[in-house]
Amino acid sequence: MLRNLLIRLENPKRELLGPNVKALEFWGILLPESKPRRYMYIFLHALVFLFTFTEYVDIFFILNSDLILVLTNVKITLLATISCCKISTFLFWQKRWKDIIDYVTRADSSARAAAAAAAGRGDANIIRSYTRYSRKITYLFWSLMATTNLFVIVQPILKFFCSSEYRENVRKGEEPLAQVVSSWVPFVKTTTSGFLGASAYQIFAAIYGGGWITSYDTNAMVIMVFFRGQLELLRRNCVRLYDTVSDDEVRRRIIACHTTHKELVKFAALYNSCLSPVMFLYMVVCSFMLCASVYQTLMETNPLNRFLIAEFLIFGVSQLFLYCWHGNDVTFMSNQVQSGVFESGWYKRNIYRRELVLLGYQLDKTIRFTAGPFVSLNISSFTSILKGAYSYYTLLK
């Protein structure tokens, strides 16, 4: 059954981004052409935006209560805020994202066709490798998000059945029933109908918000993997510039490498313009989230709550790490492309030296993804955020 589902997610016209684009369409992030469906998705998005606003209202009312509860609500609210920023920017820059997705599909299909036509060069192995890796990243991240969402949704039930003290407090009216996600509603939540109504809205927001995060993040990460793979293929093509071919073919190859890199730089800049503002906000928020999660883990006495906080911490760290890891990978490979020109047989044939120099200047342009105007997406930035989060934790403690 699972295998059939994964097969249905594939798209022969989008061999790399098939599952990712289908997820974007399923959650309404890539808006459909049909007006009724488009308005339906806009309405669903508006409901989640409204729910995030109610979380802020709820925080205002519980500011003077238990610190652990306040930190939990603030963490979840900040995560929801980041999700709203991701989706609102994606919807606002819908044309940019469609251009990026179309370019990735077009360039990937062209690379696959070229690899199939020139069997034995090893290019097909690189394409298969980064395609398999993209699927692993996509499905593992979906699984992690689904697990996190599941624990968030069932934690009130687990708390009720696992804690006799909590059940007794609820029976006596000394403690309210735990909510899926703490939020404000314009009716009384202590009644049965009020609690069920608030829980239904919270479950909808948790599931839909989880769909937002998984579809946006996996699409962004797979596009990073694509850039890395294309840069590796480009480097190999540079090494083969002078391989036993005619003079005209050498010139054609130099032009093809120049054009390919120029397009990669252009669309990488467009991609970075869409991702960078969101990542800057996420890095700022992530430091607080990590700090608060560590503090809660050490201060919390309930084993179930500790487990839920730890799972939330793992999700936050892995999300940030994947972005920084793939950003670092792209930058590293971008710096390696130019060496392919020097590894070619340029010294064997005294032709097109000027064009080769111009190609070298073009390949010297490094592709780098950033989080805002100051921070690069790399491993160094990731470790800096972890150090910053520990410093904040020390101050909070």
XYZ file of C-alpha atoms in Angstrom:
397
model
C 0.000 0.000 0.000
C 2.793 2.404 0.948
C 4.695 1.508 -2.225
C 1.632 2.263 -4.367
C 1.222 5.621 -2.613
C 4.858 6.552 -3.285
C 4.482 5.550 -6.942
C 1.405 7.792 -7.265
C 3.430 10.706 -5.933
C 5.844 10.451 -8.850
C 5.416 12.557 -11.975
C 7.177 11.504 -15.222
C 7.274 15.157 -16.301
C 8.956 16.187 -13.037
C 11.356 13.359 -12.265
C 13.088 15.258 -9.480
C 10.384 17.473 -7.963
C 7.379 15.187 -8.556
C 6.422 14.447 -4.899
C 7.368 17.955 -3.763
C 5.211 19.749 -6.319
C 2.282 17.427 -5.585
C 2.609 18.258 -1.875
C 2.663 21.990 -2.659
C -0.484 21.566 -4.753
C -2.230 19.339 -2.190
C -1.778 21.879 0.614
C -2.725 24.779 -1.638
C 0.663 26.498 -1.533
C 0.837 26.315 -5.312
C -2.598 27.761 -5.983
C -4.695 25.949 -8.627
C -6.036 27.624 -11.757
C -9.646 26.721 -10.895
C -11.233 29.706 -9.124
C -13.465 27.684 -6.711
C -10.492 25.583 -5.529
C -8.267 28.662 -5.363
C -10.772 30.475 -3.122
C -11.185 27.354 -0.994
C -7.422 27.175 -0.337
C -7.230 30.896 0.373
C -10.018 30.433 2.944
C -8.147 27.515 4.576
C -4.945 29.575 4.684
C -6.859 32.438 6.294
C -8.179 30.072 8.995
C -4.642 29.053 9.947
C -3.462 32.691 9.933
C -6.375 33.529 12.239
C -5.489 30.613 14.511
C -1.910 31.922 14.852
C -3.330 35.281 15.906
C -5.459 33.562 18.590
C -2.293 31.928 19.958
C -0.812 35.371 20.586
C -4.038 36.438 22.306
C -3.876 33.365 24.542
C -0.257 34.134 25.503
C -1.379 37.598 26.620
C -3.914 36.055 29.012
C -1.488 33.508 30.552
C 1.585 35.734 30.946
C 1.317 35.658 34.742
C 0.849 31.888 34.973
C 3.369 29.018 35.031
C 6.647 29.829 33.191
C 6.847 26.360 31.610
C 3.365 26.790 30.124
C 4.238 30.245 28.789
C 7.454 28.963 27.177
C 5.585 26.059 25.553
C 2.969 28.359 24.081
C 5.546 30.891 22.900
C 7.587 28.158 21.154
C 4.607 26.741 19.294
C 3.343 30.221 18.424
C 6.723 31.264 17.022
C 6.876 28.086 14.939
C 3.388 28.842 13.624
C 4.480 32.408 12.863
C 7.444 31.156 10.823
C 5.095 28.846 8.924
C 2.752 31.758 8.170
C 5.716 33.804 6.921
C 6.845 30.945 4.666
C 3.429 30.505 3.116
C 2.607 34.203 2.800
C 5.912 34.868 1.008
C 5.374 31.828 -1.219
C 1.890 33.059 -2.149
C 3.083 36.638 -2.620
C 6.045 35.519 -4.761
C 4.100 32.754 -6.492
C 5.422 33.674 -9.958
C 9.035 33.613 -8.751
C 8.610 30.178 -7.207
C 6.907 28.841 -10.337
C 9.796 30.161 -12.443
C 12.277 28.411 -10.138
C 10.348 25.125 -10.201
C 9.989 25.277 -14.004
C 13.720 25.982 -14.392
C 14.658 23.078 -12.094
C 12.366 20.749 -14.048
C 13.679 21.943 -17.412
C 17.361 21.792 -16.458
C 16.982 18.418 -14.748
C 15.197 16.916 -17.770
C 17.910 18.289 -20.080
C 20.651 16.801 -17.885
C 18.907 13.416 -17.849
C 18.552 13.429 -21.630
C 22.237 14.343 -22.082
C 23.304 11.629 -19.625
C 21.206 9.022 -21.450
C 22.676 10.050 -24.820
C 26.249 9.789 -23.522
C 26.125 6.519 -21.613
C 29.288 5.451 -19.846
C 30.409 8.907 -18.685
C 28.972 8.466 -15.203
C 26.618 11.445 -15.357
C 23.563 9.204 -15.046
C 24.922 7.835 -11.753
C 25.180 11.364 -10.321
C 21.605 12.158 -11.375
C 20.294 8.896 -9.917
C 22.232 9.566 -6.720
C 20.854 13.047 -6.088
C 17.342 11.911 -7.070
C 17.428 9.067 -4.535
C 18.843 11.421 -1.920
C 16.048 13.923 -2.616
C 13.444 11.221 -2.062
C 15.058 10.177 1.221
C 15.164 13.757 2.484
C 11.551 14.349 1.445
C 10.053 11.200 2.947
C 12.139 11.266 6.136
C 11.224 14.898 6.784
C 7.552 14.127 6.130
C 7.792 11.240 8.609
C 9.464 13.425 11.247
C 6.819 16.128 10.884
C 4.000 13.564 10.974
C 5.443 12.051 14.172
C 5.752 15.483 15.795
C 2.202 16.379 14.778
C 0.871 13.065 16.057
C 2.424 13.578 19.483
C 1.095 17.144 19.657
C -2.436 15.979 18.822
C -2.553 12.952 21.150
C -0.623 14.452 24.084
C -3.835 15.614 25.900
C -5.184 12.036 25.722
C -1.854 10.539 26.831
C -1.660 12.977 29.719
C -5.192 12.103 30.827
C -4.595 8.330 30.805
C -1.004 8.343 32.055
C -1.359 10.718 35.016
C -3.739 9.748 37.820
C -2.996 13.035 39.617
C -4.029 15.019 36.528
C -7.256 12.993 36.167
C -8.119 13.637 39.785
C -7.439 17.373 39.437
C -9.651 17.533 36.348
C -12.426 15.663 38.161
C -12.259 18.128 41.069
C -12.166 21.112 38.727
C -8.755 22.206 39.993
C -7.076 21.865 36.597
C -8.528 22.389 33.086
C -8.389 19.777 30.366
C -5.151 19.988 28.374
C -5.454 21.505 24.909
C -3.864 20.268 21.699
C -2.393 23.735 21.098
C -3.171 26.523 23.514
C -5.252 29.214 21.774
C -7.950 31.743 22.541
C -11.554 31.196 21.429
C -14.554 33.537 21.834
C -16.464 30.986 23.923
C -15.996 29.039 27.149
C -13.595 26.094 26.709
C -14.393 24.418 30.029
C -17.733 23.008 28.815
C -17.772 19.779 26.819
C -19.008 21.399 23.599
C -16.597 24.309 23.993
C -13.640 22.015 24.604
C -14.502 19.798 21.625
C -15.001 22.826 19.346
C -11.673 24.380 20.381
C -9.904 21.012 20.015
C -11.288 20.491 16.505
C -9.984 23.901 15.399
C -6.614 23.229 17.052
C -6.265 19.805 15.393
C -7.113 21.292 11.987
C -4.505 24.039 12.453
C -1.861 21.554 13.635
C -2.397 19.213 10.672
C -2.616 21.976 8.082
C 0.363 23.827 9.564
C 2.353 20.591 9.485
C 1.474 20.195 5.814
C 2.677 23.740 5.190
C 6.037 23.097 6.844
C 6.765 19.748 5.185
C 5.808 20.796 1.651
C 7.656 24.138 1.793
C 10.822 22.857 3.484
C 11.269 19.678 1.459
C 10.729 21.583 -1.796
C 13.358 24.152 -0.746
C 15.837 21.462 0.314
C 15.445 19.402 -2.863
C 16.070 22.524 -4.951
C 19.321 22.977 -3.003
C 20.225 19.354 -3.768
C 19.485 20.068 -7.448
C 21.896 23.029 -7.518
C 24.599 20.919 -5.925
C 24.080 18.092 -8.414
C 24.080 20.424 -11.422
C 27.317 22.046 -10.253
C 28.933 18.628 -9.988
C 27.786 17.752 -13.523
C 29.079 21.122 -14.765
C 32.480 20.476 -13.235
C 32.696 17.130 -15.020
C 31.712 18.793 -18.304
C 34.520 21.336 -17.818
C 37.030 18.523 -17.337
C 35.872 16.987 -20.655
C 36.090 20.211 -22.702
C 39.015 19.046 -24.896
C 38.351 15.310 -24.963
C 39.109 14.072 -28.513
C 36.635 16.301 -30.315
C 36.780 18.772 -33.183
C 37.649 22.441 -32.678
C 34.045 23.476 -33.284
C 32.860 20.982 -30.688
C 35.297 22.430 -28.131
C 33.865 25.883 -28.730
C 30.310 24.555 -28.437
C 31.165 22.873 -25.120
C 32.715 26.052 -23.708
C 29.601 28.032 -24.664
C 27.332 25.338 -23.152
C 29.260 25.374 -19.841
C 29.167 29.179 -19.737
C 25.405 29.252 -20.417
C 24.674 26.525 -17.866
C 26.590 28.277 -15.092
C 25.061 31.635 -15.977
C 21.572 30.148 -15.602
C 22.517 28.443 -12.337
C 23.758 31.731 -10.893
C 20.662 33.587 -12.107
C 18.114 31.168 -10.661
C 20.130 30.581 -7.493
C 19.936 34.336 -6.858
C 16.186 34.266 -7.528
C 15.774 31.297 -5.192
C 17.847 33.012 -2.495
C 15.731 36.178 -2.769
C 12.646 34.083 -1.894
C 14.237 31.972 0.857
C 16.644 34.398 2.547
C 14.118 36.649 4.406
C 12.294 33.640 5.834
C 15.525 31.933 6.918
C 16.734 35.114 8.621
C 13.562 35.234 10.716
C 13.791 31.486 11.396
C 17.388 31.728 12.634
C 16.467 34.539 15.024
C 13.494 32.583 16.370
C 15.332 29.255 16.403
C 17.852 30.425 19.001
C 15.035 31.187 21.422
C 13.202 27.943 20.613
C 16.279 25.801 21.257
C 17.093 27.692 24.444
C 13.514 27.379 25.764
C 13.338 23.665 24.893
C 16.565 22.864 26.766
C 15.401 24.902 29.761
C 12.023 23.132 29.805
C 13.629 19.699 29.475
C 15.769 20.311 32.574
C 12.983 21.946 34.614
C 10.139 19.592 33.666
C 9.465 16.689 36.045
C 6.771 14.854 34.077
C 8.403 12.147 31.856
C 5.726 12.481 29.137
C 6.183 16.252 28.923
C 9.945 15.794 28.799
C 9.588 13.373 25.903
C 7.330 15.773 23.979
C 9.732 18.680 24.540
C 12.697 16.548 23.427
C 10.847 15.484 20.271
C 10.038 19.121 19.503
C 13.705 20.022 20.078
C 14.877 17.289 17.694
C 12.523 18.558 15.003
C 13.695 22.173 15.381
C 17.394 21.266 15.303
C 17.054 18.891 12.346
C 15.097 21.459 10.322
C 17.772 24.117 10.793
C 20.616 21.625 10.281
C 19.263 20.397 6.940
C 19.065 23.924 5.564
C 22.595 24.779 6.729
C 24.039 21.445 5.560
C 22.651 21.726 2.040
C 23.549 25.399 1.784
C 27.109 24.511 2.807
C 27.158 21.682 0.249
C 26.132 23.998 -2.603
C 28.762 26.599 -1.703
C 31.487 23.946 -1.459
C 30.668 22.478 -4.863
C 30.357 25.945 -6.396
C 33.944 26.633 -5.329
C 35.080 23.382 -6.964
C 33.612 23.997 -10.421
C 36.357 26.309 -11.655
C 39.024 23.659 -11.011
C 37.375 21.554 -13.727
C 38.696 24.017 -16.343
C 42.283 23.583 -15.126
C 41.888 19.785 -15.076
C 40.854 19.741 -18.744
C 43.282 19.152 -21.600
C 43.604 22.870 -22.410
C 47.406 22.616 -22.593
C 47.287 20.003 -25.369
C 45.555 22.196 -27.965
C 46.208 25.852 -28.615
C 42.600 26.816 -29.418
C 39.955 29.027 -27.827
C 42.208 30.187 -24.991
C 40.398 33.529 -24.694
C 37.004 31.818 -24.452
C 38.431 29.464 -21.831
C 39.629 32.404 -19.733
C 36.182 34.007 -19.952
C 34.635 30.711 -18.832
C 37.009 30.675 -15.855
C 35.875 34.166 -14.845
C 32.241 33.069 -15.070
C 32.837 29.962 -12.958
C 34.555 32.087 -10.311
C 31.121 33.393 -9.237
C 30.237 31.491 -6.078
C 26.662 30.393 -5.458
C 25.863 31.074 -1.822
C 22.553 30.940 0.022
C 21.988 33.317 2.901
C 19.697 34.014 5.833
C 19.173 37.735 5.477
C 21.980 40.080 4.437
C 24.475 38.979 7.082
C 24.431 35.194 7.611
C 25.331 32.422 5.158
C 23.561 29.077 5.269
C 26.439 26.817 6.249
C 27.650 24.579 9.067
C 29.486 27.461 10.701
C 26.233 29.395 11.067
C 24.521 26.317 12.497
C 27.145 25.882 15.223
C 26.989 29.615 15.987
C 23.237 29.358 16.551
C 23.713 26.402 18.898
C 26.305 28.381 20.863
C 23.972 31.383 20.973
C 21.085 29.232 22.185
C 23.263 27.855 24.996
C 24.234 31.410 25.988
C 20.562 32.431 26.116
C 19.801 29.319 28.175
C 22.529 30.252 30.678
C 21.072 33.751 30.965
C 17.514 32.424 31.374
C 18.631 29.936 34.027
